[in-house]
Amino acid sequence: MMPPGLVSNLQEALLNRKGAQPKQEQEESKDNVEPVEAEIDPSKPILLITNSDGVDSPGLTHLVEALVHEGLYNVHFCVPQSDKSVSGHSVTLRETVEASSANVGGATGFEISGTPVDCVSLALSGALFSWSKPILVISGINRGSSCGHHVFYSGVVAGAREALLWGVPSLSISLNWKKDESQETDFKDAAAVCLPLINAAIRDIEKETFPKSCFLNIEIPTSPLSNKGFKLTKQSLWRSTPNWLAVSTNRYPAGHFLANQQAGLGIQFAQLGRDASAAGAARRLTTQKKNLEIVESIGAAGKSDSKRVKKYFRLEFLDKQQEDTDDDDLDYRALESGYVAVIPLSLSPHIENDIQIAASDWISTVLPGEQ
């Protein structure tokens, strides 16, 4: 048990922190939160943009700028505050999610202290924006491809998948970024390459001829403007090898850990303890913006367990494992060959033949001459 006096001090510090309210006031005010009124031109359809690389991503900026420049849409975004590229289809439970207003590329929106799925779910819930449903959700542009089994790790693909779960048509877009070869201006070129497909999708959504049983994962080659055209492909079994590396305790001493996720209970108590002292009253816990090295809590009683063994590991992905096949209709083969790969993905683990045919028919209609 923690000493009653310390508990009282911590509670008082919590209430005195900037923006904090007593529990009763919080409960009274939570029902008074109104969705944000953004400028809406009723003559234009609404687009929602999300991503997994975070609010500062050049892929987001160039995509939003390109769509705003079109002048055809109400463009809004809801994106993670920080990089959530490999968050998969994860959501935030039992923790408060913060939404902060922001401006990117001439559009208004929010940065969220959560995952891409949180962003899409919150945006479509009606609790954040005044509008109820966009015509299309676009997730991207991601730094790095999302072919093959990477769709299961990918936060950018998960954002588009979540939109489909809500019944909203969606696209996910990734650039096949290569270290020492790619540059940030490639995102601008990637956005330009995608615009015809985005415009065609919106036009056919309005006509109710866009495929409803899947979303489209768009993979852009490393040199976007040198692409060979759009090619409808199938999801492959392509993957990188996960490799866990043991990390030396000399680099990360016992009692410390790296955290780039949302603050846990131990971190919050550490911050409250600092706020409760006069010397540390001005220090604030900042999360989601950068990696923080935090002293790990050793328990309420203040005693460490000498019998516990602690080890430290970091995950990296090694060279790609490619399928030994001559099938040129697989996503990674088309991408490496210089095509813009378009992969229809459903909520089922396997694309049914009728879904593949429907997506193929639509692609051939809006992009004549493409494969």
Short mmCIF file of C-alpha atoms in Angstrom, two decimals:
data_model
loop_
_atom_site.label_atom_id
_atom_site.label_comp_id
_atom_site.label_asym_id
_atom_site.label_seq_id
_atom_site.Cartn_x
_atom_site.Cartn_y
_atom_site.Cartn_z
CA MET A 1 0.00 0.00 0.00
CA MET A 2 1.18 3.53 -0.74
CA PRO A 3 1.25 5.93 2.25
CA PRO A 4 -2.08 7.82 2.46
CA GLY A 5 -0.26 11.15 2.55
CA LEU A 6 1.57 10.40 -0.71
CA VAL A 7 -1.64 9.28 -2.37
CA SER A 8 -3.33 12.51 -1.32
CA ASN A 9 -0.44 14.60 -2.61
CA LEU A 10 -0.46 12.78 -5.93
CA GLN A 11 -4.19 13.24 -6.33
CA GLU A 12 -3.88 16.94 -5.56
CA ALA A 13 -1.02 17.28 -8.05
CA LEU A 14 -3.13 15.58 -10.69
CA LEU A 15 -6.01 17.97 -10.16
CA ASN A 16 -3.70 20.98 -10.27
CA ARG A 17 -2.03 19.99 -13.52
CA LYS A 18 -2.84 22.16 -16.50
CA GLY A 19 -6.13 21.22 -18.06
CA ALA A 20 -7.07 18.73 -15.32
CA GLN A 21 -10.53 18.75 -13.80
CA PRO A 22 -11.96 17.07 -10.71
CA LYS A 23 -13.62 13.76 -11.56
CA GLN A 24 -17.09 15.13 -10.93
CA GLU A 25 -16.49 18.08 -13.28
CA GLN A 26 -15.09 15.75 -15.92
CA GLU A 27 -18.21 13.59 -15.74
CA GLU A 28 -20.44 16.66 -15.96
CA SER A 29 -18.54 18.13 -18.92
CA LYS A 30 -18.01 15.01 -21.03
CA ASP A 31 -21.55 15.11 -22.37
CA ASN A 32 -21.08 18.73 -23.44
CA VAL A 33 -18.30 18.04 -25.94
CA GLU A 34 -19.46 19.03 -29.40
CA PRO A 35 -18.01 17.88 -32.74
CA VAL A 36 -15.75 20.47 -34.34
CA GLU A 37 -17.34 22.60 -37.03
CA ALA A 38 -14.95 22.65 -40.00
CA GLU A 39 -15.53 24.76 -43.07
CA ILE A 40 -17.63 22.74 -45.48
CA ASP A 41 -18.61 23.59 -49.04
CA PRO A 42 -21.85 21.63 -49.45
CA SER A 43 -21.28 21.40 -53.20
CA LYS A 44 -18.09 19.39 -52.76
CA PRO A 45 -17.66 15.82 -51.46
CA ILE A 46 -15.74 15.25 -48.22
CA LEU A 47 -12.44 13.37 -48.19
CA LEU A 48 -10.88 12.02 -45.01
CA ILE A 49 -7.11 11.49 -45.05
CA THR A 50 -5.26 9.39 -42.51
CA ASN A 51 -1.83 7.79 -42.43
CA SER A 52 0.54 5.78 -40.28
CA ASP A 53 3.73 7.85 -40.49
CA GLY A 54 2.30 10.66 -38.35
CA VAL A 55 1.33 14.30 -38.74
CA ASP A 56 4.83 15.43 -39.80
CA SER A 57 5.09 12.95 -42.67
CA PRO A 58 5.96 14.42 -46.09
CA GLY A 59 3.71 11.78 -47.62
CA LEU A 60 0.72 13.26 -45.80
CA THR A 61 1.68 16.84 -46.66
CA HIS A 62 2.11 16.22 -50.39
CA LEU A 63 -1.06 14.13 -50.67
CA VAL A 64 -3.16 16.75 -48.87
CA GLU A 65 -1.62 19.59 -50.90
CA ALA A 66 -2.39 17.78 -54.16
CA LEU A 67 -6.02 17.16 -53.19
CA VAL A 68 -6.53 20.70 -51.92
CA HIS A 69 -5.01 22.08 -55.12
CA GLU A 70 -7.58 20.16 -57.14
CA GLY A 71 -10.23 22.41 -55.61
CA LEU A 72 -12.86 19.69 -55.98
CA TYR A 73 -13.14 18.39 -52.42
CA ASN A 74 -13.54 19.26 -48.76
CA VAL A 75 -10.29 17.78 -47.48
CA HIS A 76 -9.94 16.88 -43.79
CA PHE A 77 -7.45 14.68 -42.00
CA CYS A 78 -7.17 12.68 -38.80
CA VAL A 79 -3.70 11.22 -38.29
CA PRO A 80 -1.47 9.88 -35.49
CA GLN A 81 0.73 12.31 -33.61
CA SER A 82 3.74 10.05 -34.16
CA ASP A 83 4.91 7.19 -36.35
CA LYS A 84 2.59 4.16 -36.11
CA SER A 85 3.77 2.43 -39.27
CA VAL A 86 3.75 -1.12 -37.88
CA SER A 87 0.80 -0.79 -35.53
CA GLY A 88 -1.36 -3.16 -37.56
CA HIS A 89 -5.08 -3.07 -36.78
CA SER A 90 -4.57 -2.09 -33.15
CA VAL A 91 -6.84 0.22 -31.17
CA THR A 92 -6.46 2.12 -27.91
CA LEU A 93 -8.56 0.84 -25.01
CA ARG A 94 -8.71 1.93 -21.35
CA GLU A 95 -6.65 5.03 -22.12
CA THR A 96 -7.80 8.51 -23.05
CA VAL A 97 -7.06 9.53 -26.63
CA GLU A 98 -6.15 13.17 -27.21
CA ALA A 99 -7.19 15.00 -30.37
CA SER A 100 -5.36 18.24 -31.17
CA SER A 101 -6.40 20.49 -34.05
CA ALA A 102 -3.81 21.02 -36.78
CA ASN A 103 -3.33 22.40 -40.25
CA VAL A 104 -1.52 20.49 -42.99
CA GLY A 105 -1.14 21.43 -46.64
CA GLY A 106 -4.07 23.84 -46.62
CA ALA A 107 -6.47 21.45 -44.89
CA THR A 108 -7.75 21.32 -41.33
CA GLY A 109 -7.90 18.26 -39.12
CA PHE A 110 -6.59 16.56 -36.02
CA GLU A 111 -3.53 14.74 -34.77
CA ILE A 112 -4.45 11.88 -32.46
CA SER A 113 -2.54 10.21 -29.63
CA GLY A 114 -3.48 6.82 -31.03
CA THR A 115 -3.19 4.45 -33.96
CA PRO A 116 -4.38 4.85 -37.57
CA VAL A 117 -7.39 2.69 -36.72
CA ASP A 118 -8.18 5.00 -33.78
CA CYS A 119 -7.98 7.96 -36.15
CA VAL A 120 -10.41 6.53 -38.69
CA SER A 121 -12.80 5.14 -36.09
CA LEU A 122 -12.93 8.42 -34.16
CA ALA A 123 -13.30 10.52 -37.32
CA LEU A 124 -16.18 8.39 -38.63
CA SER A 125 -17.94 8.17 -35.26
CA GLY A 126 -19.44 11.65 -35.49
CA ALA A 127 -17.82 12.67 -32.19
CA LEU A 128 -14.94 14.63 -33.76
CA PHE A 129 -16.14 16.27 -36.98
CA SER A 130 -19.52 17.84 -37.63
CA TRP A 131 -19.96 15.86 -40.84
CA SER A 132 -21.16 12.30 -40.59
CA LYS A 133 -19.56 10.42 -43.47
CA PRO A 134 -16.90 11.19 -46.10
CA ILE A 135 -17.23 9.94 -49.64
CA LEU A 136 -13.78 8.34 -49.46
CA VAL A 137 -11.04 7.61 -46.93
CA ILE A 138 -7.46 7.72 -48.18
CA SER A 139 -4.69 6.31 -46.00
CA GLY A 140 -1.18 7.41 -46.93
CA ILE A 141 1.21 8.11 -48.46
CA ASN A 142 3.27 5.61 -46.48
CA ARG A 143 7.08 5.51 -46.49
CA GLY A 144 7.78 1.93 -47.56
CA SER A 145 5.79 -0.72 -49.41
CA SER A 146 2.98 -2.76 -47.88
CA CYS A 147 3.04 -5.80 -50.12
CA GLY A 148 2.43 -9.41 -49.20
CA HIS A 149 2.29 -10.29 -45.52
CA HIS A 150 3.21 -6.71 -44.62
CA VAL A 151 -0.47 -5.81 -44.88
CA PHE A 152 -0.92 -7.53 -41.51
CA TYR A 153 1.70 -5.30 -39.85
CA SER A 154 0.88 -2.16 -41.82
CA GLY A 155 -0.81 0.74 -40.07
CA VAL A 156 -1.55 2.50 -43.37
CA VAL A 157 -3.42 -0.54 -44.72
CA ALA A 158 -5.25 -0.89 -41.40
CA GLY A 159 -6.54 2.67 -41.71
CA ALA A 160 -8.16 1.84 -45.04
CA ARG A 161 -9.45 -1.49 -43.73
CA GLU A 162 -11.12 0.24 -40.77
CA ALA A 163 -12.94 2.58 -43.15
CA LEU A 164 -14.32 -0.40 -45.05
CA LEU A 165 -15.50 -1.86 -41.74
CA TRP A 166 -17.50 1.36 -41.30
CA GLY A 167 -18.93 0.97 -44.80
CA VAL A 168 -16.86 3.79 -46.34
CA PRO A 169 -14.90 3.22 -49.59
CA SER A 170 -11.16 3.54 -49.06
CA LEU A 171 -7.68 3.47 -50.56
CA SER A 172 -4.30 2.88 -48.96
CA ILE A 173 -1.21 4.27 -50.68
CA SER A 174 2.44 3.38 -50.12
CA LEU A 175 5.67 4.45 -51.79
CA ASN A 176 8.36 1.81 -52.28
CA TRP A 177 10.93 3.89 -50.40
CA LYS A 178 14.54 2.79 -50.71
CA LYS A 179 17.31 4.06 -48.49
CA ASP A 180 20.02 6.08 -50.26
CA GLU A 181 17.88 6.20 -53.40
CA SER A 182 14.55 7.80 -52.52
CA GLN A 183 14.04 11.44 -51.60
CA GLU A 184 11.18 13.39 -50.08
CA THR A 185 10.17 14.96 -53.40
CA ASP A 186 9.20 11.43 -54.50
CA PHE A 187 6.13 11.78 -52.28
CA LYS A 188 4.99 14.76 -54.35
CA ASP A 189 5.43 12.70 -57.51
CA ALA A 190 3.62 9.77 -55.91
CA ALA A 191 0.66 12.01 -55.08
CA ALA A 192 0.53 13.22 -58.69
CA VAL A 193 0.58 9.63 -59.96
CA CYS A 194 -2.34 8.68 -57.68
CA LEU A 195 -4.60 11.64 -58.48
CA PRO A 196 -6.22 10.14 -61.62
CA LEU A 197 -7.14 6.99 -59.72
CA ILE A 198 -8.46 8.98 -56.73
CA ASN A 199 -10.56 11.22 -58.96
CA ALA A 200 -11.92 8.21 -60.85
CA ALA A 201 -12.76 6.45 -57.58
CA ILE A 202 -14.71 9.45 -56.26
CA ARG A 203 -16.56 9.86 -59.54
CA ASP A 204 -17.63 6.22 -59.54
CA ILE A 205 -18.50 6.19 -55.85
CA GLU A 206 -20.98 8.94 -56.66
CA LYS A 207 -22.30 6.77 -59.50
CA GLU A 208 -22.37 3.73 -57.17
CA THR A 209 -20.18 1.76 -59.56
CA PHE A 210 -17.07 1.59 -57.38
CA PRO A 211 -16.40 -1.90 -55.91
CA LYS A 212 -18.07 -2.11 -52.49
CA SER A 213 -16.69 -5.38 -51.20
CA CYS A 214 -13.03 -4.38 -51.03
CA PHE A 215 -10.62 -1.50 -50.63
CA LEU A 216 -7.66 -0.85 -52.90
CA ASN A 217 -4.06 -1.00 -51.73
CA ILE A 218 -1.95 1.10 -54.12
CA GLU A 219 1.80 0.47 -54.22
CA ILE A 220 3.89 3.09 -56.01
CA PRO A 221 7.34 2.22 -57.41
CA THR A 222 10.53 3.84 -56.15
CA SER A 223 10.68 6.26 -59.10
CA PRO A 224 7.02 7.33 -59.32
CA LEU A 225 7.23 9.38 -62.53
CA SER A 226 9.02 6.55 -64.33
CA ASN A 227 6.25 4.03 -63.65
CA LYS A 228 5.08 1.72 -66.42
CA GLY A 229 1.40 2.24 -65.64
CA PHE A 230 -1.19 0.76 -63.30
CA LYS A 231 -1.43 -3.00 -62.92
CA LEU A 232 -4.07 -4.93 -61.02
CA THR A 233 -2.28 -7.57 -58.95
CA LYS A 234 -2.86 -10.17 -56.28
CA GLN A 235 -1.59 -10.16 -52.72
CA SER A 236 1.53 -12.26 -52.50
CA LEU A 237 3.20 -14.16 -49.66
CA TRP A 238 6.12 -11.73 -49.77
CA ARG A 239 7.59 -10.92 -46.37
CA SER A 240 10.67 -9.77 -44.51
CA THR A 241 12.16 -11.90 -41.76
CA PRO A 242 11.52 -10.60 -38.22
CA ASN A 243 14.76 -10.67 -36.25
CA TRP A 244 14.94 -9.99 -32.51
CA LEU A 245 18.29 -8.67 -31.32
CA ALA A 246 19.45 -8.92 -27.75
CA VAL A 247 20.42 -5.44 -26.55
CA SER A 248 23.36 -4.87 -24.21
CA THR A 249 22.47 -3.63 -20.73
CA ASN A 250 25.47 -1.31 -21.02
CA ARG A 251 23.53 0.61 -23.63
CA TYR A 252 20.21 0.36 -21.84
CA PRO A 253 20.98 -0.03 -18.10
CA ALA A 254 18.75 -2.15 -15.88
CA GLY A 255 15.84 -0.11 -14.59
CA HIS A 256 15.43 1.79 -17.87
CA PHE A 257 13.47 1.15 -21.01
CA LEU A 258 12.67 2.95 -24.22
CA ALA A 259 9.07 4.05 -24.68
CA ASN A 260 7.57 5.50 -27.82
CA GLN A 261 4.05 4.38 -27.12
CA GLN A 262 1.48 5.96 -24.85
CA ALA A 263 2.57 6.51 -21.28
CA GLY A 264 1.89 3.60 -18.95
CA LEU A 265 0.82 3.71 -15.33
CA GLY A 266 4.38 3.64 -14.01
CA ILE A 267 5.29 6.63 -16.17
CA GLN A 268 2.24 8.54 -15.03
CA PHE A 269 3.06 7.93 -11.36
CA ALA A 270 6.63 9.07 -11.97
CA GLN A 271 5.32 12.29 -13.51
CA LEU A 272 2.80 12.84 -10.71
CA GLY A 273 5.55 12.37 -8.17
CA ARG A 274 7.55 15.12 -9.85
CA ASP A 275 4.51 17.40 -10.00
CA ALA A 276 3.83 16.79 -6.32
CA SER A 277 7.21 18.21 -5.36
CA ALA A 278 7.84 21.96 -5.38
CA ALA A 279 11.09 21.53 -7.29
CA GLY A 280 9.47 19.62 -10.12
CA ALA A 281 6.13 21.38 -10.35
CA ALA A 282 6.96 22.94 -13.72
CA ARG A 283 8.09 19.72 -15.37
CA ARG A 284 5.60 18.20 -17.78
CA LEU A 285 5.29 14.77 -19.31
CA THR A 286 5.32 15.01 -23.11
CA THR A 287 4.31 11.92 -25.00
CA GLN A 288 3.99 10.78 -28.63
CA LYS A 289 6.47 13.31 -30.02
CA LYS A 290 9.75 11.55 -29.42
CA ASN A 291 11.30 8.56 -27.73
CA LEU A 292 11.74 9.03 -24.01
CA GLU A 293 14.04 7.20 -21.63
CA ILE A 294 12.04 6.63 -18.46
CA VAL A 295 13.05 5.24 -15.10
CA GLU A 296 11.06 2.05 -14.64
CA SER A 297 8.84 1.80 -11.58
CA ILE A 298 9.98 -0.93 -9.18
CA GLY A 299 6.69 -1.31 -7.37
CA ALA A 300 4.54 0.58 -4.91
CA ALA A 301 6.52 -0.62 -1.92
CA GLY A 302 9.74 0.74 -3.40
CA LYS A 303 11.51 -2.61 -3.27
CA SER A 304 13.02 -4.35 -6.25
CA ASP A 305 12.75 -8.08 -6.80
CA SER A 306 16.32 -9.35 -7.02
CA LYS A 307 15.15 -12.67 -8.45
CA ARG A 308 13.60 -11.14 -11.53
CA VAL A 309 15.56 -11.50 -14.76
CA LYS A 310 15.30 -8.62 -17.22
CA LYS A 311 16.40 -8.82 -20.81
CA TYR A 312 16.21 -6.23 -23.57
CA PHE A 313 15.48 -6.80 -27.24
CA ARG A 314 14.89 -4.77 -30.38
CA LEU A 315 13.05 -5.93 -33.48
CA GLU A 316 14.37 -5.45 -37.00
CA PHE A 317 13.33 -6.86 -40.36
CA LEU A 318 15.95 -8.58 -42.49
CA ASP A 319 16.19 -9.15 -46.24
CA LYS A 320 12.96 -9.90 -48.06
CA GLN A 321 11.86 -13.47 -48.62
CA GLN A 322 10.34 -13.65 -52.10
CA GLU A 323 8.23 -16.40 -53.54
CA ASP A 324 9.85 -18.67 -56.07
CA THR A 325 7.27 -18.13 -58.77
CA ASP A 326 6.92 -16.77 -62.27
CA ASP A 327 3.55 -15.19 -61.54
CA ASP A 328 3.92 -11.59 -62.69
CA ASP A 329 0.51 -10.70 -61.29
CA LEU A 330 1.79 -10.65 -57.69
CA ASP A 331 2.05 -7.29 -55.95
CA TYR A 332 5.79 -7.17 -55.21
CA ARG A 333 6.77 -8.44 -58.68
CA ALA A 334 4.72 -5.73 -60.39
CA LEU A 335 6.12 -3.10 -58.02
CA GLU A 336 9.74 -4.12 -58.54
CA SER A 337 9.12 -4.14 -62.29
CA GLY A 338 8.12 -0.47 -62.16
CA TYR A 339 4.33 -0.73 -62.20
CA VAL A 340 1.91 0.96 -59.84
CA ALA A 341 0.46 -2.15 -58.24
CA VAL A 342 -3.25 -2.02 -57.35
CA ILE A 343 -4.28 -4.80 -54.96
CA PRO A 344 -7.94 -5.28 -54.02
CA LEU A 345 -8.19 -6.38 -50.39
CA SER A 346 -11.35 -7.57 -48.68
CA LEU A 347 -12.23 -8.16 -45.05
CA SER A 348 -11.75 -11.85 -45.74
CA PRO A 349 -8.23 -13.36 -45.67
CA HIS A 350 -8.73 -14.42 -49.27
CA ILE A 351 -9.97 -12.41 -52.23
CA GLU A 352 -12.90 -14.19 -53.82
CA ASN A 353 -12.88 -14.55 -57.57
CA ASP A 354 -15.88 -12.26 -58.05
CA ILE A 355 -14.15 -9.51 -56.07
CA GLN A 356 -11.04 -9.83 -58.25
CA ILE A 357 -13.18 -9.67 -61.38
CA ALA A 358 -15.14 -6.64 -60.13
CA ALA A 359 -11.95 -4.75 -59.28
CA SER A 360 -10.39 -5.73 -62.61
CA ASP A 361 -13.45 -4.53 -64.55
CA TRP A 362 -13.40 -1.21 -62.72
CA ILE A 363 -9.67 -0.64 -63.27
CA SER A 364 -9.98 -1.38 -66.99
CA THR A 365 -12.90 1.06 -67.23
CA VAL A 366 -11.30 4.05 -65.52
CA LEU A 367 -7.74 3.42 -66.78
CA PRO A 368 -8.03 2.16 -70.36
CA GLY A 369 -4.95 0.40 -71.66
CA GLU A 370 -3.63 -0.47 -68.22
CA GLN A 371 -2.96 -4.09 -67.26
#
